[in-house]
PDB file of C-alpha atoms in Angstrom:
ATOM      1  CA  MET A   1     -39.972  -5.567  -2.513  1.00 38.00           C
ATOM      2  CA  GLU A   2     -37.107  -4.586  -4.817  1.00 40.00           C
ATOM      3  CA  SER A   3     -38.357  -1.005  -5.154  1.00 40.00           C
ATOM      4  CA  THR A   4     -38.560  -0.679  -1.371  1.00 42.00           C
ATOM      5  CA  GLN A   5     -35.006  -1.935  -0.978  1.00 43.00           C
ATOM      6  CA  SER A   6     -33.791   0.358  -3.748  1.00 43.00           C
ATOM      7  CA  SER A   7     -35.347   3.444  -2.189  1.00 37.00           C
ATOM      8  CA  THR A   8     -33.853   2.502   1.162  1.00 44.00           C
ATOM      9  CA  THR A   9     -30.340   2.286  -0.279  1.00 43.00           C
ATOM     10  CA  LYS A  10     -30.734   5.638  -1.994  1.00 50.00           C
ATOM     11  CA  GLU A  11     -31.620   7.203   1.338  1.00 58.00           C
ATOM     12  CA  LYS A  12     -28.732   5.575   3.201  1.00 64.00           C
ATOM     13  CA  TYR A  13     -26.135   8.073   1.975  1.00 68.00           C
ATOM     14  CA  PRO A  14     -28.165  10.997   0.602  1.00 59.00           C
ATOM     15  CA  GLY A  15     -26.120  13.355  -1.571  1.00 57.00           C
ATOM     16  CA  LEU A  16     -22.764  11.907  -0.549  1.00 60.00           C
ATOM     17  CA  ARG A  17     -21.856  10.185  -3.815  1.00 61.00           C
ATOM     18  CA  ASP A  18     -21.301  13.531  -5.513  1.00 60.00           C
ATOM     19  CA  GLY A  19     -20.974  15.609  -2.367  1.00 60.00           C
ATOM     20  CA  SER A  20     -18.009  17.566  -1.071  1.00 61.00           C
ATOM     21  CA  TRP A  21     -15.195  16.172   1.064  1.00 60.00           C
ATOM     22  CA  LEU A  22     -16.493  18.109   4.077  1.00 63.00           C
ATOM     23  CA  SER A  23     -20.046  16.819   3.735  1.00 63.00           C
ATOM     24  CA  GLN A  24     -18.788  13.247   3.668  1.00 64.00           C
ATOM     25  CA  PHE A  25     -17.160  13.745   7.073  1.00 65.00           C
ATOM     26  CA  ARG A  26     -20.061  15.661   8.559  1.00 64.00           C
ATOM     27  CA  TYR A  27     -22.488  12.887   7.657  1.00 67.00           C
ATOM     28  CA  GLY A  28     -20.792  10.328   9.900  1.00 67.00           C
ATOM     29  CA  SER A  29     -19.918   6.734   9.070  1.00 78.00           C
ATOM     30  CA  ASN A  30     -19.960   6.203   5.319  1.00 84.00           C
ATOM     31  CA  PRO A  31     -17.658   4.518   2.776  1.00 88.00           C
ATOM     32  CA  TRP A  32     -16.304   7.824   1.491  1.00 86.00           C
ATOM     33  CA  MET A  33     -15.230   8.903   4.976  1.00 88.00           C
ATOM     34  CA  ALA A  34     -14.041   5.398   5.876  1.00 91.00           C
ATOM     35  CA  ARG A  35     -11.353   5.343   3.195  1.00 91.00           C
ATOM     36  CA  TYR A  36      -9.694   8.414   4.740  1.00 91.00           C
ATOM     37  CA  VAL A  37      -9.779   6.800   8.177  1.00 93.00           C
ATOM     38  CA  TYR A  38      -8.096   3.685   6.841  1.00 95.00           C
ATOM     39  CA  GLY A  39      -5.536   5.891   5.115  1.00 94.00           C
ATOM     40  CA  PHE A  40      -4.839   7.680   8.407  1.00 94.00           C
ATOM     41  CA  ILE A  41      -4.405   4.328  10.174  1.00 95.00           C
ATOM     42  CA  PHE A  42      -1.932   3.312   7.480  1.00 96.00           C
ATOM     43  CA  LEU A  43      -0.057   6.604   7.869  1.00 95.00           C
ATOM     44  CA  ILE A  44       0.241   6.179  11.650  1.00 95.00           C
ATOM     45  CA  THR A  45       1.535   2.641  11.124  1.00 96.00           C
ATOM     46  CA  ASN A  46       4.211   3.880   8.716  1.00 95.00           C
ATOM     47  CA  PHE A  47       5.474   6.450  11.190  1.00 94.00           C
ATOM     48  CA  LEU A  48       5.358   3.904  14.018  1.00 95.00           C
ATOM     49  CA  ALA A  49       7.544   1.530  11.998  1.00 94.00           C
ATOM     50  CA  TRP A  50      10.017   4.344  11.318  1.00 93.00           C
ATOM     51  CA  VAL A  51      10.187   5.370  15.005  1.00 93.00           C
ATOM     52  CA  ILE A  52      10.855   1.796  16.081  1.00 91.00           C
ATOM     53  CA  ARG A  53      13.520   1.378  13.395  1.00 90.00           C
ATOM     54  CA  ASP A  54      15.448   4.559  14.174  1.00 87.00           C
ATOM     55  CA  TYR A  55      14.812   5.083  17.887  1.00 88.00           C
ATOM     56  CA  GLY A  56      13.343   1.878  19.303  1.00 82.00           C
ATOM     57  CA  GLN A  57      16.340  -0.457  19.308  1.00 78.00           C
ATOM     58  CA  ASP A  58      16.863  -0.160  23.051  1.00 75.00           C
ATOM     59  CA  SER A  59      13.199  -0.890  23.768  1.00 78.00           C
ATOM     60  CA  MET A  60      13.304  -3.900  21.464  1.00 77.00           C
ATOM     61  CA  LYS A  61      16.357  -5.262  23.271  1.00 74.00           C
ATOM     62  CA  HIS A  62      14.728  -4.640  26.628  1.00 74.00           C
ATOM     63  CA  MET A  63      11.800  -6.780  25.454  1.00 74.00           C
ATOM     64  CA  GLY A  64      14.207  -9.535  24.430  1.00 69.00           C
ATOM     65  CA  LEU A  65      13.601  -8.949  20.711  1.00 70.00           C
ATOM     66  CA  GLY A  66      15.843  -7.983  17.826  1.00 60.00           C
ATOM     67  CA  ARG A  67      17.782 -11.245  17.607  1.00 60.00           C
ATOM     68  CA  PHE A  68      17.846 -11.838  13.867  1.00 60.00           C
ATOM     69  CA  LYS A  69      20.579 -14.416  13.387  1.00 59.00           C
ATOM     70  CA  GLU A  70      20.467 -13.783   9.640  1.00 58.00           C
ATOM     71  CA  CYS A  71      21.045 -10.024   9.988  1.00 62.00           C
ATOM     72  CA  HIS A  72      24.596  -8.686   9.711  1.00 58.00           C
ATOM     73  CA  GLY A  73      23.952  -5.258  11.181  1.00 53.00           C
ATOM     74  CA  GLY A  74      24.717  -6.088  14.793  1.00 53.00           C
ATOM     75  CA  SER A  75      22.612  -4.268  17.372  1.00 54.00           C
ATOM     76  CA  ASP A  76      20.899  -2.171  14.689  1.00 58.00           C
ATOM     77  CA  CYS A  77      19.063  -5.274  13.480  1.00 74.00           C
ATOM     78  CA  ALA A  78      16.553  -4.683  16.259  1.00 82.00           C
ATOM     79  CA  GLY A  79      15.204  -1.832  14.158  1.00 84.00           C
ATOM     80  CA  THR A  80      14.823  -4.073  11.111  1.00 88.00           C
ATOM     81  CA  GLU A  81      12.944  -6.656  13.130  1.00 88.00           C
ATOM     82  CA  GLY A  82      10.759  -3.948  14.670  1.00 91.00           C
ATOM     83  CA  VAL A  83       9.727  -2.710  11.216  1.00 93.00           C
ATOM     84  CA  LEU A  84       8.724  -6.221  10.175  1.00 94.00           C
ATOM     85  CA  ARG A  85       6.691  -6.753  13.351  1.00 94.00           C
ATOM     86  CA  VAL A  86       4.761  -3.514  12.832  1.00 96.00           C
ATOM     87  CA  SER A  87       4.284  -4.390   9.177  1.00 96.00           C
ATOM     88  CA  LEU A  88       2.969  -7.823  10.106  1.00 97.00           C
ATOM     89  CA  GLY A  89       0.410  -6.317  12.489  1.00 97.00           C
ATOM     90  CA  CYS A  90      -0.785  -3.893   9.839  1.00 97.00           C
ATOM     91  CA  PHE A  91      -0.940  -6.687   7.268  1.00 97.00           C
ATOM     92  CA  LEU A  92      -3.040  -8.896   9.539  1.00 97.00           C
ATOM     93  CA  PHE A  93      -5.498  -6.057  10.205  1.00 97.00           C
ATOM     94  CA  PHE A  94      -6.104  -5.281   6.537  1.00 97.00           C
ATOM     95  CA  LEU A  95      -6.119  -8.982   5.661  1.00 97.00           C
ATOM     96  CA  ALA A  96      -8.945  -9.475   8.160  1.00 97.00           C
ATOM     97  CA  MET A  97     -10.772  -6.498   6.643  1.00 97.00           C
ATOM     98  CA  PHE A  98     -10.251  -7.965   3.166  1.00 97.00           C
ATOM     99  CA  ILE A  99     -11.687 -11.343   4.150  1.00 96.00           C
ATOM    100  CA  SER A 100     -14.689  -9.751   5.858  1.00 95.00           C
ATOM    101  CA  SER A 101     -15.555  -7.270   3.086  1.00 94.00           C
ATOM    102  CA  VAL A 102     -14.553  -8.882  -0.227  1.00 93.00           C
ATOM    103  CA  GLY A 103     -17.460  -9.326  -2.597  1.00 90.00           C
ATOM    104  CA  THR A 104     -19.535  -6.449  -1.220  1.00 89.00           C
ATOM    105  CA  SER A 105     -21.370  -4.892  -4.152  1.00 86.00           C
ATOM    106  CA  LYS A 106     -24.405  -3.093  -2.673  1.00 87.00           C
ATOM    107  CA  VAL A 107     -24.586  -0.465   0.066  1.00 85.00           C
ATOM    108  CA  HIS A 108     -27.505  -2.270   1.727  1.00 85.00           C
ATOM    109  CA  ASP A 109     -25.198  -5.252   2.399  1.00 87.00           C
ATOM    110  CA  ARG A 110     -24.350  -5.669   6.073  1.00 89.00           C
ATOM    111  CA  ARG A 111     -20.679  -5.750   5.167  1.00 91.00           C
ATOM    112  CA  ASP A 112     -20.992  -2.160   3.944  1.00 91.00           C
ATOM    113  CA  THR A 113     -21.873  -1.152   7.508  1.00 91.00           C
ATOM    114  CA  TRP A 114     -18.902  -3.130   8.808  1.00 94.00           C
ATOM    115  CA  HIS A 115     -16.542  -1.481   6.338  1.00 94.00           C
ATOM    116  CA  SER A 116     -17.863   2.020   6.995  1.00 91.00           C
ATOM    117  CA  GLY A 117     -18.465   1.864  10.741  1.00 87.00           C
ATOM    118  CA  TRP A 118     -17.858  -0.131  13.919  1.00 92.00           C
ATOM    119  CA  TRP A 119     -14.780   1.991  14.619  1.00 93.00           C
ATOM    120  CA  ALA A 120     -14.576   1.113  18.323  1.00 93.00           C
ATOM    121  CA  ALA A 121     -14.415  -2.590  17.470  1.00 95.00           C
ATOM    122  CA  LYS A 122     -11.871  -1.935  14.721  1.00 96.00           C
ATOM    123  CA  ALA A 123      -9.709   0.122  17.067  1.00 95.00           C
ATOM    124  CA  SER A 124      -9.560  -2.818  19.468  1.00 96.00           C
ATOM    125  CA  MET A 125      -8.906  -5.226  16.616  1.00 96.00           C
ATOM    126  CA  PHE A 126      -6.145  -3.025  15.221  1.00 96.00           C
ATOM    127  CA  GLY A 127      -4.512  -2.697  18.647  1.00 96.00           C
ATOM    128  CA  GLY A 128      -4.614  -6.462  19.106  1.00 96.00           C
ATOM    129  CA  PHE A 129      -3.074  -7.130  15.701  1.00 97.00           C
ATOM    130  CA  MET A 130      -0.304  -4.605  16.381  1.00 96.00           C
ATOM    131  CA  VAL A 131       0.602  -6.246  19.699  1.00 95.00           C
ATOM    132  CA  LEU A 132       0.360  -9.846  18.471  1.00 95.00           C
ATOM    133  CA  PRO A 133       3.493  -9.829  16.239  1.00 94.00           C
ATOM    134  CA  PHE A 134       5.649  -8.773  19.195  1.00 92.00           C
ATOM    135  CA  LEU A 135       4.770 -12.113  20.806  1.00 92.00           C
ATOM    136  CA  PHE A 136       6.045 -14.144  17.851  1.00 92.00           C
ATOM    137  CA  PRO A 137       9.595 -15.562  17.808  1.00 89.00           C
ATOM    138  CA  SER A 138      12.188 -13.839  15.636  1.00 85.00           C
ATOM    139  CA  SER A 139      12.367 -16.841  13.304  1.00 88.00           C
ATOM    140  CA  PHE A 140       8.677 -16.440  12.416  1.00 92.00           C
ATOM    141  CA  VAL A 141       9.120 -12.715  11.785  1.00 91.00           C
ATOM    142  CA  TYR A 142      12.088 -13.463   9.530  1.00 89.00           C
ATOM    143  CA  ILE A 143       9.932 -15.827   7.450  1.00 93.00           C
ATOM    144  CA  TYR A 144       7.322 -13.088   7.158  1.00 95.00           C
ATOM    145  CA  GLY A 145      10.042 -10.720   5.975  1.00 92.00           C
ATOM    146  CA  GLU A 146      10.930 -13.095   3.154  1.00 92.00           C
ATOM    147  CA  ILE A 147       7.271 -13.493   2.163  1.00 95.00           C
ATOM    148  CA  ALA A 148       6.849  -9.715   2.275  1.00 94.00           C
ATOM    149  CA  HIS A 149       9.190  -9.432  -0.719  1.00 92.00           C
ATOM    150  CA  PHE A 150       6.554 -11.121  -2.868  1.00 93.00           C
ATOM    151  CA  GLY A 151       3.684  -9.177  -1.299  1.00 93.00           C
ATOM    152  CA  ALA A 152       5.474  -5.908  -1.983  1.00 92.00           C
ATOM    153  CA  GLY A 153       6.054  -7.053  -5.563  1.00 90.00           C
ATOM    154  CA  ILE A 154       2.312  -7.643  -5.967  1.00 91.00           C
ATOM    155  CA  PHE A 155       1.674  -4.139  -4.661  1.00 91.00           C
ATOM    156  CA  LEU A 156       4.097  -2.669  -7.197  1.00 88.00           C
ATOM    157  CA  LEU A 157       2.386  -4.577 -10.011  1.00 87.00           C
ATOM    158  CA  ILE A 158      -1.066  -3.343  -8.958  1.00 87.00           C
ATOM    159  CA  GLN A 159       0.250   0.187  -8.678  1.00 83.00           C
ATOM    160  CA  LEU A 160       1.811  -0.036 -12.117  1.00 81.00           C
ATOM    161  CA  VAL A 161      -1.458  -1.025 -13.760  1.00 77.00           C
ATOM    162  CA  SER A 162      -3.269   1.780 -11.948  1.00 75.00           C
ATOM    163  CA  VAL A 163      -0.759   4.553 -12.515  1.00 68.00           C
ATOM    164  CA  ILE A 164       0.266   3.713 -16.066  1.00 66.00           C
ATOM    165  CA  THR A 165      -3.079   4.928 -17.392  1.00 58.00           C
ATOM    166  CA  PHE A 166      -2.270   8.455 -16.198  1.00 54.00           C
ATOM    167  CA  ILE A 167       1.349   8.882 -17.224  1.00 54.00           C
ATOM    168  CA  THR A 168       3.218   8.307 -20.476  1.00 45.00           C
ATOM    169  CA  TRP A 169       5.676   5.495 -20.977  1.00 41.00           C
ATOM    170  CA  LEU A 170       8.617   7.804 -21.576  1.00 43.00           C
ATOM    171  CA  ASN A 171       7.942   9.890 -18.467  1.00 48.00           C
ATOM    172  CA  ASP A 172       7.525   6.783 -16.339  1.00 45.00           C
ATOM    173  CA  CYS A 173      10.795   5.239 -17.510  1.00 45.00           C
ATOM    174  CA  CYS A 174      12.750   8.464 -16.996  1.00 48.00           C
ATOM    175  CA  GLN A 175      11.458   8.876 -13.421  1.00 64.00           C
ATOM    176  CA  THR A 176      12.046   5.243 -12.543  1.00 46.00           C
ATOM    177  CA  GLU A 177      15.590   5.051 -13.889  1.00 46.00           C
ATOM    178  CA  LYS A 178      16.551   8.335 -12.238  1.00 46.00           C
ATOM    179  CA  TYR A 179      15.154   7.176  -8.922  1.00 45.00           C
ATOM    180  CA  ALA A 180      16.918   3.836  -9.245  1.00 49.00           C
ATOM    181  CA  VAL A 181      20.281   5.602  -9.362  1.00 48.00           C
ATOM    182  CA  ARG A 182      19.358   7.579  -6.259  1.00 51.00           C
ATOM    183  CA  CYS A 183      18.624   4.284  -4.476  1.00 59.00           C
ATOM    184  CA  GLU A 184      22.252   3.226  -4.724  1.00 57.00           C
ATOM    185  CA  PRO A 185      23.999   2.977  -1.343  1.00 61.00           C
ATOM    186  CA  ALA A 186      26.359   5.636  -0.064  1.00 57.00           C
ATOM    187  CA  GLY A 187      29.902   5.467  -1.348  1.00 57.00           C
ATOM    188  CA  THR A 188      29.137   4.544  -4.958  1.00 52.00           C
ATOM    189  CA  SER A 189      31.139   6.519  -7.475  1.00 49.00           C
ATOM    190  CA  CYS A 190      28.317   7.088  -9.996  1.00 48.00           C
ATOM    191  CA  ASN A 191      26.034   8.934  -7.608  1.00 49.00           C
ATOM    192  CA  ARG A 192      27.377  11.573  -5.276  1.00 47.00           C
ATOM    193  CA  LYS A 193      23.908  12.316  -3.911  1.00 43.00           C
ATOM    194  CA  ALA A 194      23.792   8.853  -2.367  1.00 48.00           C
ATOM    195  CA  GLU A 195      26.398  10.073   0.104  1.00 50.00           C
ATOM    196  CA  ALA A 196      23.657  12.121   1.727  1.00 47.00           C
ATOM    197  CA  SER A 197      22.412   8.907   3.342  1.00 50.00           C
ATOM    198  CA  SER A 198      25.525   8.909   5.536  1.00 52.00           C
ATOM    199  CA  ARG A 199      24.613  12.219   7.182  1.00 57.00           C
ATOM    200  CA  THR A 200      21.468  13.852   8.511  1.00 61.00           C
ATOM    201  CA  ASP A 201      20.381  17.342   7.527  1.00 71.00           C
ATOM    202  CA  TRP A 202      17.084  19.120   7.023  1.00 81.00           C
ATOM    203  CA  LEU A 203      16.919  18.159   3.361  1.00 81.00           C
ATOM    204  CA  THR A 204      17.315  14.498   4.267  1.00 78.00           C
ATOM    205  CA  ILE A 205      14.617  14.722   6.941  1.00 83.00           C
ATOM    206  CA  ILE A 206      12.171  16.521   4.647  1.00 86.00           C
ATOM    207  CA  SER A 207      12.831  14.034   1.846  1.00 82.00           C
ATOM    208  CA  PHE A 208      12.198  11.148   4.217  1.00 85.00           C
ATOM    209  CA  ILE A 209       8.875  12.583   5.427  1.00 88.00           C
ATOM    210  CA  VAL A 210       7.768  13.294   1.863  1.00 88.00           C
ATOM    211  CA  ALA A 211       8.674   9.708   0.917  1.00 86.00           C
ATOM    212  CA  LEU A 212       6.499   8.297   3.713  1.00 88.00           C
ATOM    213  CA  LEU A 213       3.583  10.525   2.734  1.00 89.00           C
ATOM    214  CA  THR A 214       4.028   9.431  -0.879  1.00 88.00           C
ATOM    215  CA  ILE A 215       3.776   5.774   0.145  1.00 88.00           C
ATOM    216  CA  VAL A 216       0.486   6.436   1.924  1.00 91.00           C
ATOM    217  CA  PHE A 217      -0.912   8.497  -0.948  1.00 89.00           C
ATOM    218  CA  ALA A 218       0.095   5.872  -3.529  1.00 87.00           C
ATOM    219  CA  THR A 219      -1.542   3.116  -1.480  1.00 89.00           C
ATOM    220  CA  PHE A 220      -4.699   5.174  -0.956  1.00 88.00           C
ATOM    221  CA  SER A 221      -5.085   6.227  -4.595  1.00 84.00           C
ATOM    222  CA  THR A 222      -4.438   2.690  -5.853  1.00 84.00           C
ATOM    223  CA  GLY A 223      -6.865   1.164  -3.359  1.00 85.00           C
ATOM    224  CA  ILE A 224      -9.839   3.205  -4.557  1.00 82.00           C
ATOM    225  CA  ASP A 225      -9.014   2.553  -8.233  1.00 76.00           C
ATOM    226  CA  SER A 226     -10.510  -0.937  -8.455  1.00 71.00           C
ATOM    227  CA  GLN A 227     -12.130  -0.163 -11.819  1.00 68.00           C
ATOM    228  CA  CYS A 228      -8.790  -0.413 -13.627  1.00 63.00           C
ATOM    229  CA  PHE A 229      -8.849  -4.180 -12.896  1.00 63.00           C
ATOM    230  CA  GLN A 230     -12.396  -4.761 -14.116  1.00 59.00           C
ATOM    231  CA  PHE A 231     -12.332  -6.540 -17.456  1.00 50.00           C
ATOM    232  CA  TRP A 232     -16.014  -5.863 -18.045  1.00 49.00           C
ATOM    233  CA  LYS A 233     -16.805  -2.369 -16.832  1.00 53.00           C
ATOM    234  CA  LYS A 234     -20.387  -1.302 -16.197  1.00 55.00           C
ATOM    235  CA  GLU A 235     -21.761   1.289 -18.556  1.00 52.00           C
ATOM    236  CA  THR A 236     -23.953   2.772 -15.830  1.00 57.00           C
ATOM    237  CA  GLU A 237     -23.513   2.716 -12.078  1.00 62.00           C
ATOM    238  CA  ALA A 238     -26.587   1.981  -9.990  1.00 67.00           C
ATOM    239  CA  ASP A 239     -27.428   4.110  -6.973  1.00 67.00           C
ATOM    240  CA  GLU A 240     -27.092   1.143  -4.623  1.00 78.00           C
ATOM    241  CA  ASP A 241     -23.651   0.083  -5.891  1.00 81.00           C
ATOM    242  CA  VAL A 242     -20.710   0.581  -3.535  1.00 86.00           C
ATOM    243  CA  PRO A 243     -18.515   3.562  -4.536  1.00 85.00           C
ATOM    244  CA  TYR A 244     -15.372   1.397  -4.746  1.00 88.00           C
ATOM    245  CA  GLY A 245     -14.350  -2.207  -4.254  1.00 91.00           C
ATOM    246  CA  TYR A 246     -13.969  -2.749  -0.505  1.00 93.00           C
ATOM    247  CA  GLY A 247     -12.143  -6.061  -0.857  1.00 93.00           C
ATOM    248  CA  PHE A 248      -9.709  -4.660  -3.404  1.00 93.00           C
ATOM    249  CA  PHE A 249      -9.173  -1.587  -1.232  1.00 94.00           C
ATOM    250  CA  HIS A 250      -8.139  -3.652   1.803  1.00 96.00           C
ATOM    251  CA  PHE A 251      -6.072  -6.043  -0.323  1.00 96.00           C
ATOM    252  CA  VAL A 252      -4.025  -3.113  -1.637  1.00 94.00           C
ATOM    253  CA  PHE A 253      -3.475  -1.841   1.904  1.00 96.00           C
ATOM    254  CA  ALA A 254      -2.462  -5.339   3.050  1.00 96.00           C
ATOM    255  CA  THR A 255       0.181  -5.620   0.327  1.00 96.00           C
ATOM    256  CA  GLY A 256       1.080  -1.973   0.946  1.00 94.00           C
ATOM    257  CA  SER A 257       1.918  -2.969   4.521  1.00 95.00           C
ATOM    258  CA  MET A 258       4.541  -5.298   3.132  1.00 95.00           C
ATOM    259  CA  TYR A 259       5.712  -2.646   0.696  1.00 93.00           C
ATOM    260  CA  PHE A 260       6.458   0.043   3.285  1.00 93.00           C
ATOM    261  CA  ALA A 261       8.388  -2.527   5.322  1.00 93.00           C
ATOM    262  CA  MET A 262      10.569  -3.327   2.324  1.00 92.00           C
ATOM    263  CA  LEU A 263      11.277   0.365   1.755  1.00 91.00           C
ATOM    264  CA  LEU A 264      12.221   0.947   5.395  1.00 90.00           C
ATOM    265  CA  ILE A 265      14.630  -2.004   5.426  1.00 90.00           C
ATOM    266  CA  GLY A 266      15.944  -1.479   1.888  1.00 87.00           C
ATOM    267  CA  TRP A 267      14.372  -4.733   0.606  1.00 88.00           C
ATOM    268  CA  ASN A 268      17.013  -6.628   2.578  1.00 85.00           C
ATOM    269  CA  THR A 269      16.397  -8.461   5.856  1.00 82.00           C
ATOM    270  CA  HIS A 270      20.104  -9.267   6.196  1.00 79.00           C
ATOM    271  CA  HIS A 271      21.301  -5.695   6.814  1.00 75.00           C
ATOM    272  CA  SER A 272      20.274  -2.710   8.922  1.00 74.00           C
ATOM    273  CA  MET A 273      19.355   0.767   7.677  1.00 78.00           C
ATOM    274  CA  LYS A 274      20.748   4.120   8.791  1.00 80.00           C
ATOM    275  CA  LYS A 275      18.539   6.770  10.359  1.00 83.00           C
ATOM    276  CA  TRP A 276      16.378   8.928   8.101  1.00 81.00           C
ATOM    277  CA  THR A 277      16.984   6.706   5.075  1.00 82.00           C
ATOM    278  CA  ILE A 278      14.401   4.913   2.969  1.00 84.00           C
ATOM    279  CA  ASP A 279      14.683   2.559   0.005  1.00 73.00           C
ATOM    280  CA  VAL A 280      18.507   2.759  -0.106  1.00 76.00           C
ATOM    281  CA  GLY A 281      20.777  -0.117  -1.119  1.00 71.00           C
ATOM    282  CA  TRP A 282      21.699  -2.245  -4.108  1.00 70.00           C
ATOM    283  CA  THR A 283      18.639  -4.440  -3.649  1.00 72.00           C
ATOM    284  CA  SER A 284      16.422  -1.357  -3.813  1.00 70.00           C
ATOM    285  CA  THR A 285      18.299  -0.223  -6.905  1.00 76.00           C
ATOM    286  CA  TRP A 286      17.619  -3.441  -8.784  1.00 76.00           C
ATOM    287  CA  VAL A 287      13.991  -3.517  -7.661  1.00 77.00           C
ATOM    288  CA  ARG A 288      13.493  -0.088  -9.243  1.00 76.00           C
ATOM    289  CA  VAL A 289      15.312  -1.074 -12.419  1.00 79.00           C
ATOM    290  CA  VAL A 290      13.205  -4.212 -12.845  1.00 79.00           C
ATOM    291  CA  ASN A 291      10.125  -2.166 -12.035  1.00 74.00           C
ATOM    292  CA  GLY A 292      11.010   0.167 -14.900  1.00 78.00           C
ATOM    293  CA  TRP A 293      11.371  -2.748 -17.314  1.00 79.00           C
ATOM    294  CA  LEU A 294       8.066  -4.184 -16.128  1.00 78.00           C
ATOM    295  CA  ALA A 295       6.390  -0.810 -16.602  1.00 73.00           C
ATOM    296  CA  ALA A 296       7.532  -0.753 -20.222  1.00 76.00           C
ATOM    297  CA  CYS A 297       6.210  -4.284 -20.805  1.00 80.00           C
ATOM    298  CA  VAL A 298       2.844  -3.518 -19.211  1.00 73.00           C
ATOM    299  CA  TYR A 299       2.496  -0.330 -21.219  1.00 70.00           C
ATOM    300  CA  MET A 300       3.312  -2.085 -24.489  1.00 78.00           C
ATOM    301  CA  TRP A 301       0.806  -4.824 -23.691  1.00 75.00           C
ATOM    302  CA  MET A 302      -1.888  -2.247 -22.983  1.00 69.00           C
ATOM    303  CA  LEU A 303      -1.230  -0.798 -26.444  1.00 71.00           C
ATOM    304  CA  VAL A 304      -1.083  -4.110 -28.297  1.00 77.00           C
ATOM    305  CA  ALA A 305      -3.803  -6.068 -26.457  1.00 71.00           C
ATOM    306  CA  PRO A 306      -6.807  -4.118 -27.869  1.00 70.00           C
ATOM    307  CA  VAL A 307      -5.515  -4.623 -31.423  1.00 75.00           C
ATOM    308  CA  ILE A 308      -4.995  -8.359 -30.897  1.00 76.00           C
ATOM    309  CA  LEU A 309      -8.409  -8.854 -29.259  1.00 68.00           C
ATOM    310  CA  LYS A 310     -10.119  -6.844 -31.978  1.00 69.00           C
ATOM    311  CA  SER A 311      -8.459  -8.882 -34.720  1.00 67.00           C
ATOM    312  CA  ARG A 312      -9.542 -12.112 -33.036  1.00 63.00           C
ATOM    313  CA  GLN A 313     -13.125 -10.912 -32.774  1.00 60.00           C
ATOM    314  CA  THR A 314     -13.078  -9.978 -36.446  1.00 60.00           C
ATOM    315  CA  ALA A 315     -11.705 -13.400 -37.389  1.00 56.00           C
ATOM    316  CA  ASP A 316     -14.466 -15.154 -35.427  1.00 56.00           C
ATOM    317  CA  ILE A 317     -17.198 -13.342 -37.359  1.00 57.00           C
ATOM    318  CA  PRO A 318     -18.376 -15.648 -40.212  1.00 55.00           C
TER     319      PRO A 318
END
């Protein structure tokens, strides 16, 4: 019985595990192709949130939305609320996918088919989740915005653990501190480049688009890197094992939904953002600074932990 099941799973995705990117798409529904589709959905959601923030204020007001009492940006607060509503819809979609796919370990599991296919049903589900937040009162969306701070922090922590294995500590700190200065709001004396946020030119537009694409790429690459959080890694991978952790993948995208919202509103639900700006403000500055300190701590722990664990194992040996 087990040999029959094993041979069936090997035939389910023939040659795709080590196949080319093109062959994975030509085959049809499969987990390798599915991750790109989810990434594209996430990309579309990011751009939708930006469009609503910069150009959808009038539509939000026409719908009777954009009435954040806690926001001090006047009419522009409709854009901030719109970003949070889109983020909430995206979060609910990937949260549902996380709940329905977490724990999937074999490709012959029915949840593998759900993760890799059923795109018509998922399109309807995604559309419903994107519409639902626009029916919620502004007070509920504001509460979600406060919770999203913590969700975005979890995303940053996961990303740190994933990325820190590929870059050195010195390079990471230099990039983070430099970027933190660039996050300072316009008008600060220590950073003349921050004044670019007060005007719109081609460099600003290109930088904004690159920043959005970077968010999507960072979320995608972190989502498929579930092995960096496995404390006991398998020496060999069976043919019927899933290529990546589906639950972890959707969890990263769910927290990433909160993360892109924080970047588009500058980590501050009490103020509005100017057009073509992202991750600008004093709150964003301090988030990056703390992120740099946390990166140093995580890196040092990754260096010290193996030595400590090894010494404990040696002490336990009689």
